[in-house]
Amino acid sequence: MIIDLPRTSISEINKRLVQSRKDFGVITLGRVLTLVIDATDADVEDAITTANVASREHPCRIIVIAPHDGDEGTLDAELRVGGDAGASEVVVLRPSRVQAEHGDTLVMPLLLPDVPIVAWWPAAVPTDPGASSIGRMASRRITDSKGEADPVAVLRHLAEHYQAGDTDLAWTRVTRWRALLAAALEQVADQRVTKARLHGDTGSPSILLLGAWLQGTLGCEFEATYADDVRGLQSIVLETPSGDIGIARPDGHNATLTQPGQPEHTIALPARTLGDCLAEELRRLDDDPVYGEALRRWAGADSASVSIA
């Protein structure tokens, strides 16, 4: 059920939320968080669909801020409940861009009481998420540098302004790669890694973050290469005295694992959907210091030893 509220106010939205619970049996019991989405310059329907997928694992109230370019004093809204809201209730706010600059004022009366607040920017990553109007309210701030025109510059800004609670979905996309590498390295007699070689899509922030993590964890050199016709991370090779450890995923679905002295193994490693990545980040509402360390390491002096071709 979608309820349109043109030229409305926050107080009227709250009244309709209460009424919808009575009319449609929507309850807030079991809601574990409030997810606030700044959908500026993003595809609003894609963002809502992704949040609805994640909400089936993490029931929540979803508040979407989707600015319009019209009358500065006009606030339109819509409520989505039932089948149009996944396991949540969705409030879509359509303020003017001037009103959207004060997103905290718009959102505050709509927050669920006594649950954490998570902020997500599916596009238009702010220079300093923790200092933004909705970022100041949130205990977790989720950005996505992958879709930015200059993801390298975005990562540098995120590193400069990093605060506990920040994370980026470019990091989340390589969670399974990190787990596979750690498991494979444990089976090698001499675990010293001299060089890590990564290959993937041009400008991939995931490759930069993963390389910085490997560099910091293993104390090795890091070489990144790119190709315009590749989608996502395609391969990783760790050079060790015992031989190379490699993971290659040329088709984006199945990976081949090679280890010294062992036959090749085929592993299911499909590219992760945006909903999967968002759901993973909503599982933990504390800080992710490993991400913070990888981000700062890449952006800091240690990144001088990174070779990018």
Short mmCIF file of C-alpha atoms in Angstrom, two decimals:
data_model
loop_
_atom_site.label_atom_id
_atom_site.label_comp_id
_atom_site.label_asym_id
_atom_site.label_seq_id
_atom_site.Cartn_x
_atom_site.Cartn_y
_atom_site.Cartn_z
CA MET A 1 0.00 0.00 0.00
CA ILE A 2 1.36 3.42 -1.00
CA ILE A 3 -0.19 6.52 0.57
CA ASP A 4 0.59 9.81 -1.21
CA LEU A 5 0.85 12.95 0.90
CA PRO A 6 1.32 16.01 -1.33
CA ARG A 7 2.18 19.38 0.23
CA THR A 8 2.27 17.91 3.70
CA SER A 9 4.06 18.44 7.01
CA ILE A 10 6.05 16.23 9.37
CA SER A 11 3.23 16.31 11.93
CA GLU A 12 0.73 15.15 9.30
CA ILE A 13 3.10 12.34 8.25
CA ASN A 14 3.32 11.16 11.85
CA LYS A 15 -0.46 11.16 12.14
CA ARG A 16 -0.82 9.08 8.98
CA LEU A 17 1.82 6.63 10.24
CA VAL A 18 -0.20 6.06 13.40
CA GLN A 19 -3.40 5.71 11.37
CA SER A 20 -1.80 3.23 8.95
CA ARG A 21 -0.89 0.96 11.85
CA LYS A 22 -4.55 0.89 12.85
CA ASP A 23 -5.84 0.47 9.32
CA PHE A 24 -3.35 -2.09 8.01
CA GLY A 25 -2.08 -3.77 11.17
CA VAL A 26 1.46 -2.40 10.81
CA ILE A 27 3.36 -2.52 14.08
CA THR A 28 6.77 -1.22 15.12
CA LEU A 29 7.45 -4.07 17.55
CA GLY A 30 10.55 -5.94 16.44
CA ARG A 31 11.99 -2.99 14.51
CA VAL A 32 15.69 -3.10 15.32
CA LEU A 33 16.83 0.21 13.82
CA THR A 34 15.92 3.28 11.79
CA LEU A 35 17.58 3.42 8.37
CA VAL A 36 17.85 6.94 6.98
CA ILE A 37 18.66 7.09 3.26
CA ASP A 38 19.94 10.29 1.68
CA ALA A 39 18.88 9.58 -1.91
CA THR A 40 20.22 12.83 -3.36
CA ASP A 41 21.18 12.16 -7.02
CA ALA A 42 20.33 8.47 -6.56
CA ASP A 43 17.65 6.28 -8.14
CA VAL A 44 15.07 6.43 -5.36
CA GLU A 45 13.24 3.25 -6.34
CA ASP A 46 16.47 1.26 -6.55
CA ALA A 47 17.48 2.52 -3.11
CA ILE A 48 14.10 1.57 -1.62
CA THR A 49 14.19 -1.87 -3.25
CA THR A 50 17.67 -2.50 -1.86
CA ALA A 51 16.66 -1.35 1.61
CA ASN A 52 13.55 -3.55 1.50
CA VAL A 53 15.72 -6.58 0.70
CA ALA A 54 17.99 -5.80 3.67
CA SER A 55 14.99 -5.16 5.91
CA ARG A 56 13.84 -8.77 5.64
CA GLU A 57 16.87 -9.65 7.74
CA HIS A 58 16.79 -6.43 9.78
CA PRO A 59 13.21 -5.12 10.26
CA CYS A 60 13.38 -1.35 10.48
CA ARG A 61 11.73 1.94 9.67
CA ILE A 62 13.16 3.31 6.44
CA ILE A 63 13.18 7.07 5.94
CA VAL A 64 14.18 8.24 2.47
CA ILE A 65 15.15 11.84 1.73
CA ALA A 66 14.71 12.46 -2.00
CA PRO A 67 15.05 16.20 -2.73
CA HIS A 68 13.20 17.86 -5.61
CA ASP A 69 14.02 21.05 -7.52
CA GLY A 70 10.63 22.68 -7.11
CA ASP A 71 9.12 25.18 -4.67
CA GLU A 72 11.45 25.71 -1.71
CA GLY A 73 8.59 25.62 0.77
CA THR A 74 6.93 22.43 -0.46
CA LEU A 75 7.28 19.04 1.23
CA ASP A 76 5.72 16.05 -0.50
CA ALA A 77 5.79 12.58 1.00
CA GLU A 78 4.52 9.05 0.66
CA LEU A 79 4.12 6.16 3.07
CA ARG A 80 4.66 2.56 2.03
CA VAL A 81 3.37 -0.26 4.19
CA GLY A 82 2.59 -3.93 3.70
CA GLY A 83 3.92 -5.53 0.54
CA ASP A 84 5.42 -2.26 -0.70
CA ALA A 85 7.67 -1.99 2.35
CA GLY A 86 9.36 -5.39 2.69
CA ALA A 87 9.64 -6.14 6.40
CA SER A 88 9.56 -2.46 7.23
CA GLU A 89 7.56 0.71 6.86
CA VAL A 90 8.93 3.24 4.42
CA VAL A 91 8.58 7.01 4.64
CA VAL A 92 9.66 8.85 1.49
CA LEU A 93 10.24 12.57 2.04
CA ARG A 94 10.50 14.81 -1.02
CA PRO A 95 11.68 18.19 0.29
CA SER A 96 13.20 21.00 -1.71
CA ARG A 97 16.98 20.94 -1.90
CA VAL A 98 17.09 23.84 0.56
CA GLN A 99 14.97 21.90 3.06
CA ALA A 100 17.11 18.80 2.49
CA GLU A 101 20.15 20.64 3.82
CA HIS A 102 18.49 20.33 7.23
CA GLY A 103 17.74 16.63 6.95
CA ASP A 104 18.07 16.12 10.69
CA THR A 105 15.15 18.49 11.32
CA LEU A 106 13.00 16.57 8.86
CA VAL A 107 13.94 13.14 10.14
CA MET A 108 14.09 13.64 13.91
CA PRO A 109 10.31 13.47 14.61
CA LEU A 110 10.03 10.28 12.55
CA LEU A 111 12.75 8.25 14.27
CA LEU A 112 11.80 5.12 16.19
CA PRO A 113 12.56 5.51 19.89
CA ASP A 114 15.39 3.62 21.60
CA VAL A 115 16.85 1.95 18.50
CA PRO A 116 20.08 2.72 16.61
CA ILE A 117 20.11 5.06 13.62
CA VAL A 118 21.97 4.08 10.46
CA ALA A 119 22.58 6.54 7.61
CA TRP A 120 23.16 5.38 4.03
CA TRP A 121 24.19 7.39 0.97
CA PRO A 122 23.62 5.25 -2.16
CA ALA A 123 25.03 8.13 -4.25
CA ALA A 124 26.50 11.61 -3.75
CA VAL A 125 28.95 10.56 -1.03
CA PRO A 126 29.46 13.52 1.34
CA THR A 127 32.99 14.77 1.90
CA ASP A 128 32.57 14.30 5.66
CA PRO A 129 29.73 11.85 6.43
CA GLY A 130 30.04 12.28 10.19
CA ALA A 131 29.58 16.05 9.94
CA SER A 132 26.52 15.93 7.66
CA SER A 133 23.07 16.65 9.06
CA ILE A 134 21.96 13.00 9.15
CA GLY A 135 25.45 11.66 9.78
CA ARG A 136 25.63 13.45 13.13
CA MET A 137 22.58 11.50 14.32
CA ALA A 138 23.75 8.08 13.19
CA SER A 139 25.87 5.50 14.97
CA ARG A 140 26.69 3.90 11.60
CA ARG A 141 27.31 5.77 8.35
CA ILE A 142 27.38 3.76 5.10
CA THR A 143 28.70 5.26 1.88
CA ASP A 144 29.30 3.74 -1.56
CA SER A 145 32.30 5.12 -3.45
CA LYS A 146 31.92 2.65 -6.32
CA GLY A 147 29.48 4.74 -8.33
CA GLU A 148 31.34 8.02 -7.93
CA ALA A 149 32.96 9.74 -10.92
CA ASP A 150 36.30 9.91 -9.07
CA PRO A 151 36.29 7.11 -6.45
CA VAL A 152 39.97 7.68 -5.63
CA ALA A 153 39.28 11.28 -4.59
CA VAL A 154 36.22 10.14 -2.62
CA LEU A 155 38.30 7.59 -0.70
CA ARG A 156 40.85 10.26 0.16
CA HIS A 157 38.12 12.52 1.56
CA LEU A 158 36.63 9.63 3.53
CA ALA A 159 40.06 8.83 4.97
CA GLU A 160 40.70 12.45 5.91
CA HIS A 161 37.39 12.71 7.78
CA TYR A 162 37.07 9.12 9.02
CA GLN A 163 35.18 8.61 12.29
CA ALA A 164 34.34 5.46 14.19
CA GLY A 165 31.12 4.12 12.68
CA ASP A 166 31.98 4.96 9.07
CA THR A 167 32.11 2.26 6.41
CA ASP A 168 31.90 1.99 2.62
CA LEU A 169 30.24 -0.73 0.54
CA ALA A 170 33.37 -0.95 -1.61
CA TRP A 171 34.91 -2.65 1.45
CA THR A 172 31.89 -4.86 2.05
CA ARG A 173 32.04 -6.23 -1.50
CA VAL A 174 35.38 -7.96 -0.79
CA THR A 175 34.44 -9.64 2.53
CA ARG A 176 34.35 -13.12 0.97
CA TRP A 177 37.60 -12.55 -0.90
CA ARG A 178 39.31 -11.67 2.38
CA ALA A 179 37.94 -14.78 4.08
CA LEU A 180 39.08 -17.03 1.21
CA LEU A 181 42.56 -15.54 1.19
CA ALA A 182 42.97 -15.96 4.94
CA ALA A 183 41.86 -19.62 4.78
CA ALA A 184 44.14 -20.40 1.81
CA LEU A 185 47.17 -18.76 3.40
CA GLU A 186 46.77 -20.85 6.55
CA GLN A 187 47.44 -24.00 4.50
CA VAL A 188 50.82 -22.82 3.18
CA ALA A 189 54.00 -23.88 5.00
CA ASP A 190 55.81 -20.55 4.56
CA GLN A 191 53.21 -17.83 4.98
CA ARG A 192 55.45 -14.88 4.20
CA VAL A 193 53.91 -12.89 1.34
CA THR A 194 56.26 -10.77 -0.72
CA LYS A 195 53.75 -9.28 -3.14
CA ALA A 196 50.01 -9.10 -3.70
CA ARG A 197 48.77 -8.66 -7.28
CA LEU A 198 45.14 -7.65 -7.87
CA HIS A 199 43.27 -7.18 -11.14
CA GLY A 200 39.79 -5.82 -11.78
CA ASP A 201 37.62 -3.05 -13.17
CA THR A 202 39.09 0.36 -13.82
CA GLY A 203 39.09 2.69 -10.83
CA SER A 204 37.73 0.07 -8.44
CA PRO A 205 37.84 1.39 -4.85
CA SER A 206 37.42 -2.21 -3.62
CA ILE A 207 40.79 -3.13 -5.12
CA LEU A 208 42.50 -0.20 -3.43
CA LEU A 209 41.01 -0.99 -0.02
CA LEU A 210 41.71 -4.73 -0.31
CA GLY A 211 45.28 -4.05 -1.42
CA ALA A 212 45.86 -1.69 1.51
CA TRP A 213 44.49 -4.33 3.90
CA LEU A 214 46.82 -6.99 2.46
CA GLN A 215 49.73 -4.58 2.60
CA GLY A 216 49.09 -3.77 6.25
CA THR A 217 48.24 -7.30 7.37
CA LEU A 218 50.97 -9.17 5.48
CA GLY A 219 53.61 -6.46 5.15
CA CYS A 220 53.88 -7.04 1.41
CA GLU A 221 54.01 -4.94 -1.74
CA PHE A 222 50.73 -4.33 -3.53
CA GLU A 223 50.27 -4.08 -7.29
CA ALA A 224 46.92 -3.21 -8.89
CA THR A 225 46.07 -3.51 -12.58
CA TYR A 226 42.83 -2.60 -14.30
CA ALA A 227 40.87 -3.30 -17.49
CA ASP A 228 37.84 -1.47 -18.84
CA ASP A 229 36.16 -4.69 -19.98
CA VAL A 230 36.29 -6.31 -16.52
CA ARG A 231 33.51 -6.02 -13.99
CA GLY A 232 34.43 -6.14 -10.31
CA LEU A 233 37.46 -7.79 -8.77
CA GLN A 234 38.69 -10.53 -11.13
CA SER A 235 41.81 -12.05 -9.60
CA ILE A 236 44.25 -11.98 -6.69
CA VAL A 237 47.68 -13.56 -6.50
CA LEU A 238 49.78 -13.74 -3.34
CA GLU A 239 53.45 -14.49 -3.99
CA THR A 240 55.01 -16.62 -1.22
CA PRO A 241 58.28 -18.60 -0.91
CA SER A 242 56.16 -21.77 -1.08
CA GLY A 243 54.55 -20.71 -4.37
CA ASP A 244 51.69 -18.52 -5.56
CA ILE A 245 48.23 -18.53 -3.99
CA GLY A 246 45.66 -17.40 -6.53
CA ILE A 247 41.94 -16.74 -6.75
CA ALA A 248 40.55 -16.01 -10.22
CA ARG A 249 36.91 -15.25 -11.03
CA PRO A 250 36.76 -14.52 -14.77
CA ASP A 251 33.02 -15.08 -15.19
CA GLY A 252 31.85 -13.16 -12.12
CA HIS A 253 30.25 -16.29 -10.62
CA ASN A 254 32.72 -19.11 -9.96
CA ALA A 255 36.29 -18.76 -8.75
CA THR A 256 39.30 -21.04 -9.20
CA LEU A 257 41.54 -21.38 -6.16
CA THR A 258 45.16 -22.42 -6.73
CA GLN A 259 47.54 -23.31 -3.89
CA PRO A 260 51.09 -24.72 -3.86
CA GLY A 261 51.10 -28.53 -3.94
CA GLN A 262 47.31 -28.86 -4.24
CA PRO A 263 44.91 -29.38 -7.14
CA GLU A 264 42.79 -26.48 -8.31
CA HIS A 265 39.45 -25.98 -6.57
CA THR A 266 36.33 -24.38 -8.02
CA ILE A 267 34.42 -22.24 -5.53
CA ALA A 268 31.09 -20.47 -5.89
CA LEU A 269 31.89 -16.77 -5.56
CA PRO A 270 29.08 -14.77 -7.20
CA ALA A 271 29.27 -11.01 -7.31
CA ARG A 272 27.42 -9.64 -4.31
CA THR A 273 24.21 -7.71 -4.76
CA LEU A 274 23.75 -4.29 -3.22
CA GLY A 275 21.07 -5.74 -0.92
CA ASP A 276 23.49 -8.40 0.35
CA CYS A 277 26.14 -5.78 1.09
CA LEU A 278 23.71 -3.47 2.88
CA ALA A 279 22.32 -6.36 4.95
CA GLU A 280 25.85 -7.30 6.02
CA GLU A 281 26.56 -3.79 7.23
CA LEU A 282 23.30 -3.68 9.17
CA ARG A 283 24.33 -6.83 11.08
CA ARG A 284 26.92 -4.89 13.01
CA LEU A 285 26.13 -1.54 14.55
CA ASP A 286 29.52 -1.02 16.16
CA ASP A 287 32.71 0.35 14.65
CA ASP A 288 34.67 -1.48 11.94
CA PRO A 289 38.30 -0.63 12.82
CA VAL A 290 39.70 -2.96 10.13
CA TYR A 291 38.01 -0.86 7.44
CA GLY A 292 39.24 2.33 9.07
CA GLU A 293 42.81 1.06 9.19
CA ALA A 294 42.73 -0.07 5.54
CA LEU A 295 41.26 3.26 4.44
CA ARG A 296 43.80 5.35 6.31
CA ARG A 297 46.69 3.12 5.24
CA TRP A 298 45.78 3.45 1.58
CA ALA A 299 45.40 7.23 1.80
CA GLY A 300 48.48 7.71 3.97
CA ALA A 301 52.20 7.60 3.37
CA ASP A 302 52.20 3.81 3.07
CA SER A 303 50.23 4.07 -0.18
CA ALA A 304 53.40 5.32 -1.84
CA SER A 305 54.50 1.69 -2.12
CA VAL A 306 51.38 0.78 -4.12
CA SER A 307 51.95 0.17 -7.82
CA ILE A 308 48.99 0.92 -10.08
CA ALA A 309 49.08 0.02 -13.76
#
